[in-house]
Amino acid sequence: MTALTTRLGIAYPIIQAPMLGVSNPALAATVSNAGGLGSVGISASTPEQATAMIAEIRALTDKPFNVNMFCHRPEVANAATEAAWLAHMKPWFDEFGATPPSPLASPYYTLVDNDAMVDALVAAAPPVLSFHFGLPSADAIAALKAAGIVLFASATTLAEALQVEAAGIDVIVAQGTEAGGHRGVFDPEHGDAGIGTFALTRLIAAKTAVPVVAAGGIMDGQGIAAALTLGAQAAQLGTAFILTPESSANAAYRDALQSARALRTGLTAAISGRSARGIVNRFHLEVGGPTAPTIPDYPLPYHAGKALVAAAVAKGNHDFSVQWAGQAAGLARALPATELVQTLVAETRAAQQAQAI
Ligand SMILES: Cc1cc2nc3c(=O)[nH]c(=O)nc-3n(C[C@H](O)[C@H](O)[C@H](O)COP(=O)(O)O)c2cc1C
């Protein structure tokens, strides 16, 4: 138990990370029913679809859960940059007899300047709402808090964490560079400090008064115990939950995660337009290689990226597939979600006892 688990009303300081495309209501509800905090992403959803997803989770659990929304700046289109990017990608589309989509359109919604989604979330009032890639407006934050929603926000630096604290957010998710998926960096044009989970968790726990959740490279109870020792009040695990039967990961993703390939993860912005960590494949090495021109604004390139993946998969090729994974992916276990949560709890207790001096 930590002050945060008490506040949230969950049994264990274990959060199944929101993973758009991999998490789903069944996984989230199973984790919440097991005593953790399950999460889903709603950034590919319209307000109506998000409302329906929240209702679906509520039908599966009466425990708290988290919904996650991107807060990136609305994309800035640039026809010349996009044309150059699509010309760069053409050889790989040619390989699979496909044509790149044009013009590029955003596959995702942001909560920034999105009153319809704020209104839907205020009405649905999920127990927890988490933000990634920045923060929505002060008005949106005030409305969501007034609806009784506990707000989380990712931070990849102490400076971002201080912004989160100043905005009145309840919980900071310290996302280290080890983390699978997209870096939650607020302003990518200012670069990525690349701080690891160990240093970042300690920095934010020591320098802010807001409860901290550690995320990135945590795969087992030993990792959770380490995060709690560093001052985190919970750990958020993404990659550890990909191999659960409840997740939406496809067979090729599961195979890759259980192969030696999972031992080599890397960051690339070539897939979506923002830096994200996944199992290194031809998308990282070739499309994102040294000949890549300026990448269009996030998430426009994802339109082309998803189309290339689909064209390759249609020909039985998974060399370009989006397989986000964190640096400790080699520790992922194929366990049902309930059993995984129970195993994590037992391991954490054992690790904490082993630490006693
Ligand atoms: C497949 C995958 C998808 C992800 N999608 C999201 C997302 O939609 N929103 C978000 O805030 N974080 C997302 N993340 C990042 C996680 O919230 C978390 O920071 C990360 O999983 C922690 O590192 P780990 O994977 O090493 O446990 C994703 C991570 C993975 C592995």
Short mmCIF file of C-alpha atoms and ligand atoms in Angstrom, two decimals:
data_model
loop_
_atom_site.label_atom_id
_atom_site.label_comp_id
_atom_site.label_asym_id
_atom_site.label_seq_id
_atom_site.Cartn_x
_atom_site.Cartn_y
_atom_site.Cartn_z
CA MET A 1 0.00 0.00 0.00
CA THR A 2 1.14 3.52 -0.75
CA ALA A 3 -0.62 6.87 -0.29
CA LEU A 4 -1.45 6.69 -3.99
CA THR A 5 -3.02 3.22 -3.87
CA THR A 6 -5.15 4.41 -0.96
CA ARG A 7 -6.21 7.52 -2.85
CA LEU A 8 -7.06 5.54 -5.99
CA GLY A 9 -8.71 2.70 -4.08
CA ILE A 10 -6.57 -0.03 -5.64
CA ALA A 11 -4.94 -2.91 -3.77
CA TYR A 12 -1.49 -2.89 -5.40
CA PRO A 13 0.85 -0.19 -6.75
CA ILE A 14 0.81 -1.79 -10.20
CA ILE A 15 -0.49 0.03 -13.28
CA GLN A 16 -0.95 -1.72 -16.62
CA ALA A 17 0.16 1.00 -19.02
CA PRO A 18 -2.20 2.43 -21.59
CA MET A 19 -1.09 0.99 -24.94
CA LEU A 20 -3.12 2.17 -27.89
CA GLY A 21 -3.70 -0.81 -30.17
CA VAL A 22 -2.53 -3.34 -27.55
CA SER A 23 -4.57 -2.58 -24.41
CA ASN A 24 -8.35 -2.97 -24.55
CA PRO A 25 -11.31 -2.97 -22.13
CA ALA A 26 -10.96 -6.69 -21.33
CA LEU A 27 -7.27 -6.38 -20.40
CA ALA A 28 -7.84 -3.20 -18.39
CA ALA A 29 -10.81 -4.65 -16.48
CA THR A 30 -8.93 -7.88 -15.75
CA VAL A 31 -5.98 -5.97 -14.29
CA SER A 32 -8.31 -3.73 -12.24
CA ASN A 33 -10.25 -6.75 -10.97
CA ALA A 34 -6.91 -8.31 -9.94
CA GLY A 35 -6.12 -5.28 -7.76
CA GLY A 36 -3.98 -3.20 -10.11
CA LEU A 37 -5.01 -0.25 -12.28
CA GLY A 38 -5.90 -1.25 -15.84
CA SER A 39 -5.68 1.30 -18.66
CA VAL A 40 -6.87 1.87 -22.21
CA GLY A 41 -5.97 4.49 -24.82
CA ILE A 42 -8.74 6.52 -26.44
CA SER A 43 -6.77 8.73 -28.82
CA ALA A 44 -8.01 6.79 -31.86
CA SER A 45 -11.61 7.20 -30.67
CA THR A 46 -14.30 9.78 -31.34
CA PRO A 47 -16.02 11.14 -28.20
CA GLU A 48 -18.87 8.67 -28.80
CA GLN A 49 -16.46 5.74 -29.16
CA ALA A 50 -14.54 6.81 -26.03
CA THR A 51 -17.79 7.03 -24.06
CA ALA A 52 -18.72 3.54 -25.27
CA MET A 53 -15.30 2.16 -24.32
CA ILE A 54 -15.55 3.60 -20.80
CA ALA A 55 -19.02 2.04 -20.45
CA GLU A 56 -17.61 -1.29 -21.68
CA ILE A 57 -14.94 -1.26 -18.95
CA ARG A 58 -17.53 -0.31 -16.32
CA ALA A 59 -19.59 -3.34 -17.39
CA LEU A 60 -16.55 -5.55 -16.72
CA THR A 61 -15.31 -4.10 -13.43
CA ASP A 62 -16.48 -1.94 -10.54
CA LYS A 63 -12.84 -1.13 -9.71
CA PRO A 64 -10.94 2.04 -10.72
CA PHE A 65 -9.35 2.19 -14.20
CA ASN A 66 -7.45 4.69 -16.33
CA VAL A 67 -8.14 6.09 -19.77
CA ASN A 68 -5.33 7.77 -21.67
CA MET A 69 -5.42 10.62 -24.13
CA PHE A 70 -2.66 12.17 -26.20
CA CYS A 71 -2.05 15.90 -25.75
CA HIS A 72 0.19 16.64 -28.72
CA ARG A 73 -0.01 19.98 -30.47
CA PRO A 74 -2.46 19.66 -33.40
CA GLU A 75 -0.39 18.70 -36.44
CA VAL A 76 0.97 21.37 -38.75
CA ALA A 77 0.66 20.22 -42.37
CA ASN A 78 3.49 21.00 -44.79
CA ALA A 79 2.80 19.79 -48.34
CA ALA A 80 6.46 19.88 -49.45
CA THR A 81 7.72 17.92 -46.42
CA GLU A 82 4.94 15.37 -46.81
CA ALA A 83 5.57 14.94 -50.54
CA ALA A 84 9.30 14.40 -49.92
CA TRP A 85 8.51 11.88 -47.19
CA LEU A 86 6.12 9.91 -49.41
CA ALA A 87 8.69 9.93 -52.24
CA HIS A 88 11.23 8.56 -49.73
CA MET A 89 8.84 5.78 -48.72
CA LYS A 90 7.87 4.80 -52.28
CA PRO A 91 10.51 2.06 -52.78
CA TRP A 92 9.18 0.12 -49.81
CA PHE A 93 5.59 0.49 -50.98
CA ASP A 94 6.81 -0.67 -54.45
CA GLU A 95 8.30 -3.78 -52.83
CA PHE A 96 4.77 -4.84 -51.83
CA GLY A 97 2.99 -3.57 -54.97
CA ALA A 98 1.25 -0.79 -53.01
CA THR A 99 0.82 2.98 -53.28
CA PRO A 100 1.47 5.40 -50.40
CA PRO A 101 -1.65 7.23 -49.16
CA SER A 102 -1.88 10.90 -50.14
CA PRO A 103 -2.60 13.37 -48.70
CA LEU A 104 -1.55 12.25 -45.23
CA ALA A 105 -4.26 12.52 -42.56
CA SER A 106 -3.97 12.22 -38.80
CA PRO A 107 -5.03 8.82 -37.46
CA TYR A 108 -5.23 10.16 -33.89
CA TYR A 109 -7.04 12.81 -31.87
CA THR A 110 -5.44 15.10 -29.32
CA LEU A 111 -7.15 16.53 -26.24
CA VAL A 112 -5.58 19.92 -27.03
CA ASP A 113 -8.29 22.22 -28.48
CA ASN A 114 -10.76 19.31 -28.44
CA ASP A 115 -13.77 20.54 -26.45
CA ALA A 116 -16.00 17.72 -27.68
CA MET A 117 -13.70 15.12 -26.12
CA VAL A 118 -13.29 17.13 -22.89
CA ASP A 119 -17.09 17.34 -22.60
CA ALA A 120 -17.44 13.60 -23.23
CA LEU A 121 -14.82 12.80 -20.58
CA VAL A 122 -16.43 15.16 -18.06
CA ALA A 123 -19.74 13.38 -18.68
CA ALA A 124 -18.30 9.85 -18.54
CA ALA A 125 -16.00 10.73 -15.60
CA PRO A 126 -13.56 7.78 -15.73
CA PRO A 127 -11.86 7.30 -12.33
CA VAL A 128 -8.44 8.20 -13.79
CA LEU A 129 -7.44 10.10 -16.95
CA SER A 130 -3.82 10.21 -18.04
CA PHE A 131 -2.14 12.57 -20.51
CA HIS A 132 0.80 11.81 -22.80
CA PHE A 133 2.85 14.30 -24.92
CA GLY A 134 1.93 17.32 -22.79
CA LEU A 135 -1.12 18.83 -21.15
CA PRO A 136 -4.51 20.12 -22.24
CA SER A 137 -5.59 23.72 -21.47
CA ALA A 138 -6.03 24.99 -17.90
CA ASP A 139 -9.79 25.19 -18.54
CA ALA A 140 -9.91 21.55 -19.61
CA ILE A 141 -7.88 20.49 -16.56
CA ALA A 142 -10.22 22.45 -14.26
CA ALA A 143 -13.34 20.90 -15.84
CA LEU A 144 -11.94 17.37 -15.65
CA LYS A 145 -10.89 17.82 -12.00
CA ALA A 146 -14.28 19.27 -11.14
CA ALA A 147 -15.80 16.05 -12.54
CA GLY A 148 -13.88 14.15 -9.84
CA ILE A 149 -11.39 12.56 -12.25
CA VAL A 150 -7.88 11.87 -10.90
CA LEU A 151 -5.43 13.23 -13.48
CA PHE A 152 -2.05 11.70 -14.40
CA ALA A 153 0.49 13.14 -16.85
CA SER A 154 3.72 11.71 -18.28
CA ALA A 155 6.98 13.59 -17.84
CA THR A 156 10.36 12.71 -19.36
CA THR A 157 12.35 15.45 -17.60
CA LEU A 158 12.20 17.31 -14.29
CA ALA A 159 11.25 20.48 -16.21
CA GLU A 160 8.19 18.73 -17.67
CA ALA A 161 7.35 17.34 -14.22
CA LEU A 162 7.44 20.85 -12.75
CA GLN A 163 5.01 22.00 -15.48
CA VAL A 164 2.74 19.08 -14.61
CA GLU A 165 2.89 19.99 -10.92
CA ALA A 166 2.19 23.67 -11.64
CA ALA A 167 -0.86 22.67 -13.73
CA GLY A 168 -2.39 20.98 -10.69
CA ILE A 169 -2.19 17.43 -12.06
CA ASP A 170 -2.56 14.78 -9.34
CA VAL A 171 0.10 12.23 -10.38
CA ILE A 172 3.30 12.38 -12.48
CA VAL A 173 4.26 9.37 -14.59
CA ALA A 174 8.07 9.48 -14.79
CA GLN A 175 8.73 7.88 -18.18
CA GLY A 176 12.35 6.82 -18.60
CA THR A 177 13.99 6.30 -21.96
CA GLU A 178 13.86 2.53 -21.38
CA ALA A 179 10.09 2.64 -21.93
CA GLY A 180 8.40 0.90 -24.82
CA GLY A 181 6.19 3.01 -27.10
CA HIS A 182 6.22 6.73 -27.63
CA ARG A 183 8.36 9.07 -25.59
CA GLY A 184 6.02 11.45 -23.79
CA VAL A 185 8.28 14.46 -24.54
CA PHE A 186 6.27 17.72 -24.50
CA ASP A 187 8.13 19.64 -27.25
CA PRO A 188 10.09 17.20 -29.45
CA GLU A 189 11.63 20.06 -31.43
CA HIS A 190 13.64 20.87 -28.30
CA GLY A 191 15.14 17.37 -28.31
CA ASP A 192 14.91 14.40 -25.98
CA ALA A 193 17.01 14.42 -22.80
CA GLY A 194 16.92 10.60 -22.81
CA ILE A 195 16.88 10.29 -19.00
CA GLY A 196 16.58 6.77 -17.61
CA THR A 197 13.81 5.60 -15.27
CA PHE A 198 16.15 5.30 -12.28
CA ALA A 199 17.46 8.89 -12.45
CA LEU A 200 14.13 10.42 -13.52
CA THR A 201 12.02 8.75 -10.83
CA ARG A 202 14.43 9.86 -8.12
CA LEU A 203 14.69 13.41 -9.49
CA ILE A 204 10.93 13.89 -9.70
CA ALA A 205 10.22 12.21 -6.36
CA ALA A 206 12.80 14.40 -4.64
CA LYS A 207 11.99 17.70 -6.35
CA THR A 208 8.19 17.75 -6.58
CA ALA A 209 5.41 17.24 -4.05
CA VAL A 210 3.29 15.20 -6.46
CA PRO A 211 3.01 11.38 -6.23
CA VAL A 212 5.23 9.70 -8.83
CA VAL A 213 4.62 6.59 -10.92
CA ALA A 214 7.75 5.06 -12.46
CA ALA A 215 7.54 3.76 -16.05
CA GLY A 216 10.11 2.23 -18.36
CA GLY A 217 11.94 -1.09 -18.26
CA ILE A 218 9.99 -2.47 -15.28
CA MET A 219 9.04 -6.08 -15.99
CA ASP A 220 8.80 -7.90 -12.67
CA GLY A 221 8.46 -7.49 -8.90
CA GLN A 222 12.16 -6.82 -8.55
CA GLY A 223 11.69 -3.80 -10.81
CA ILE A 224 8.56 -2.67 -8.95
CA ALA A 225 10.37 -2.91 -5.60
CA ALA A 226 13.23 -0.86 -7.04
CA ALA A 227 10.80 1.81 -8.26
CA LEU A 228 9.14 2.01 -4.83
CA THR A 229 12.56 2.26 -3.18
CA LEU A 230 13.36 5.22 -5.45
CA GLY A 231 10.30 7.05 -4.14
CA ALA A 232 7.68 6.07 -6.72
CA GLN A 233 4.24 5.30 -5.29
CA ALA A 234 3.43 2.86 -8.09
CA ALA A 235 5.02 1.31 -11.17
CA GLN A 236 3.53 1.43 -14.66
CA LEU A 237 4.32 -1.60 -16.84
CA GLY A 238 3.55 -1.77 -20.53
CA THR A 239 5.70 -4.36 -22.29
CA ALA A 240 5.17 -6.82 -19.43
CA PHE A 241 1.46 -7.03 -20.36
CA ILE A 242 1.80 -7.44 -24.17
CA LEU A 243 2.04 -11.25 -24.01
CA THR A 244 -1.07 -11.66 -21.84
CA PRO A 245 -3.79 -13.50 -23.78
CA GLU A 246 -6.10 -10.55 -23.04
CA SER A 247 -3.97 -8.05 -25.00
CA SER A 248 -4.69 -7.20 -28.64
CA ALA A 249 -1.13 -8.00 -29.81
CA ASN A 250 -1.09 -10.15 -32.97
CA ALA A 251 0.81 -13.44 -33.35
CA ALA A 252 3.82 -11.93 -35.15
CA TYR A 253 4.27 -9.35 -32.35
CA ARG A 254 4.06 -12.09 -29.71
CA ASP A 255 6.60 -14.21 -31.61
CA ALA A 256 9.02 -11.29 -31.94
CA LEU A 257 8.70 -10.48 -28.24
CA GLN A 258 9.56 -14.07 -27.34
CA SER A 259 12.55 -14.24 -29.71
CA ALA A 260 16.11 -12.99 -29.44
CA ARG A 261 14.99 -9.98 -31.50
CA ALA A 262 13.34 -8.55 -28.36
CA LEU A 263 16.82 -7.98 -26.95
CA ARG A 264 17.41 -5.16 -29.46
CA THR A 265 15.02 -2.24 -29.09
CA GLY A 266 15.59 1.22 -30.48
CA LEU A 267 14.02 4.65 -30.81
CA THR A 268 12.71 5.81 -34.17
CA ALA A 269 10.53 8.72 -35.28
CA ALA A 270 10.15 7.31 -38.81
CA ILE A 271 6.99 5.35 -38.05
CA SER A 272 4.76 8.05 -36.55
CA GLY A 273 6.69 11.32 -36.57
CA ARG A 274 7.60 11.11 -32.88
CA SER A 275 10.32 9.11 -31.21
CA ALA A 276 9.13 5.74 -29.95
CA ARG A 277 10.88 2.58 -28.77
CA GLY A 278 10.25 -0.74 -30.43
CA ILE A 279 11.90 -3.95 -31.56
CA VAL A 280 14.36 -2.86 -34.26
CA ASN A 281 13.23 -3.89 -37.75
CA ARG A 282 13.43 -2.72 -41.36
CA PHE A 283 11.23 0.31 -40.59
CA HIS A 284 13.79 1.57 -38.08
CA LEU A 285 16.88 0.65 -40.10
CA GLU A 286 15.78 1.40 -43.67
CA VAL A 287 12.85 3.87 -43.68
CA GLY A 288 14.36 5.68 -40.68
CA GLY A 289 17.91 5.21 -41.99
CA PRO A 290 20.48 7.84 -42.93
CA THR A 291 18.76 8.79 -46.22
CA ALA A 292 15.51 9.82 -44.48
CA PRO A 293 14.43 13.41 -45.22
CA THR A 294 12.67 15.65 -42.69
CA ILE A 295 9.86 13.67 -41.10
CA PRO A 296 6.39 15.32 -41.32
CA ASP A 297 4.65 16.50 -38.17
CA TYR A 298 3.30 13.84 -35.79
CA PRO A 299 1.06 11.91 -36.31
CA LEU A 300 0.81 12.43 -40.10
CA PRO A 301 3.59 9.94 -41.00
CA TYR A 302 1.69 7.25 -39.07
CA HIS A 303 -0.90 7.27 -41.87
CA ALA A 304 1.79 6.16 -44.33
CA GLY A 305 3.47 3.93 -41.73
CA LYS A 306 0.29 2.00 -41.01
CA ALA A 307 -0.35 1.67 -44.77
CA LEU A 308 3.15 0.25 -45.37
CA VAL A 309 2.74 -2.23 -42.50
CA ALA A 310 -0.64 -3.33 -43.91
CA ALA A 311 0.80 -3.72 -47.44
CA ALA A 312 3.71 -5.81 -46.11
CA VAL A 313 1.49 -7.96 -43.87
CA ALA A 314 -0.86 -8.58 -46.80
CA LYS A 315 2.15 -10.21 -48.50
CA GLY A 316 3.01 -12.18 -45.34
CA ASN A 317 5.91 -9.87 -44.40
CA HIS A 318 6.22 -8.61 -40.79
CA ASP A 319 9.60 -6.86 -41.22
CA PHE A 320 7.98 -3.40 -40.97
CA SER A 321 5.40 -4.13 -38.26
CA VAL A 322 4.97 -1.74 -35.34
CA GLN A 323 6.24 -3.71 -32.35
CA TRP A 324 6.72 -1.23 -29.53
CA ALA A 325 8.68 -2.71 -26.62
CA GLY A 326 10.81 -1.47 -23.74
CA GLN A 327 14.47 -2.21 -23.10
CA ALA A 328 13.79 -5.13 -20.73
CA ALA A 329 11.45 -6.84 -23.23
CA GLY A 330 13.45 -10.04 -22.93
CA LEU A 331 11.83 -10.50 -19.49
CA ALA A 332 8.23 -10.47 -20.80
CA ARG A 333 6.14 -13.46 -19.76
CA ALA A 334 3.16 -15.04 -21.50
CA LEU A 335 0.85 -15.23 -18.48
CA PRO A 336 -2.87 -14.47 -18.14
CA ALA A 337 -3.26 -10.92 -16.80
CA THR A 338 -4.66 -11.98 -13.40
CA GLU A 339 -1.81 -14.41 -12.89
CA LEU A 340 0.71 -11.80 -14.01
CA VAL A 341 -0.57 -9.28 -11.44
CA GLN A 342 -0.49 -11.95 -8.70
CA THR A 343 3.05 -12.95 -9.72
CA LEU A 344 4.18 -9.31 -9.71
CA VAL A 345 2.75 -8.83 -6.20
CA ALA A 346 4.49 -11.96 -4.88
CA GLU A 347 7.78 -10.99 -6.49
CA THR A 348 7.57 -7.43 -5.13
CA ARG A 349 6.98 -8.70 -1.59
CA ALA A 350 9.87 -11.17 -1.90
CA ALA A 351 12.17 -8.46 -3.26
CA GLN A 352 11.21 -6.07 -0.46
CA GLN A 353 11.90 -8.73 2.17
CA ALA A 354 15.23 -9.51 0.55
CA GLN A 355 16.11 -5.81 0.84
CA ALA A 356 15.56 -5.72 4.60
CA ILE A 357 18.77 -5.15 6.52
C1 LIG B 1 2.79 -1.19 -27.20
C2 LIG B 1 2.87 0.06 -26.40
C3 LIG B 1 1.95 1.07 -26.63
C4 LIG B 1 1.97 2.23 -25.85
N1 LIG B 1 1.01 3.17 -26.04
C5 LIG B 1 0.90 4.20 -25.16
C6 LIG B 1 -0.22 5.06 -25.20
O1 LIG B 1 -1.13 4.90 -26.02
N2 LIG B 1 -0.27 6.08 -24.29
C7 LIG B 1 0.71 6.26 -23.34
O2 LIG B 1 0.62 7.17 -22.53
N3 LIG B 1 1.78 5.45 -23.30
C8 LIG B 1 1.89 4.43 -24.17
N4 LIG B 1 2.95 3.56 -24.08
C9 LIG B 1 4.00 3.83 -23.07
C10 LIG B 1 3.60 3.28 -21.71
O3 LIG B 1 2.66 4.14 -21.10
C11 LIG B 1 4.78 3.16 -20.73
O4 LIG B 1 5.44 4.40 -20.62
C12 LIG B 1 5.78 2.10 -21.14
O5 LIG B 1 5.13 0.93 -21.60
C13 LIG B 1 6.66 1.74 -19.96
O6 LIG B 1 7.77 1.01 -20.38
P1 LIG B 1 7.80 -0.59 -20.51
O7 LIG B 1 7.11 -0.88 -21.80
O8 LIG B 1 9.25 -0.90 -20.53
O9 LIG B 1 7.05 -1.14 -19.33
C14 LIG B 1 2.97 2.39 -24.85
C15 LIG B 1 3.90 1.38 -24.64
C16 LIG B 1 3.86 0.21 -25.39
C17 LIG B 1 4.86 -0.87 -25.10
#
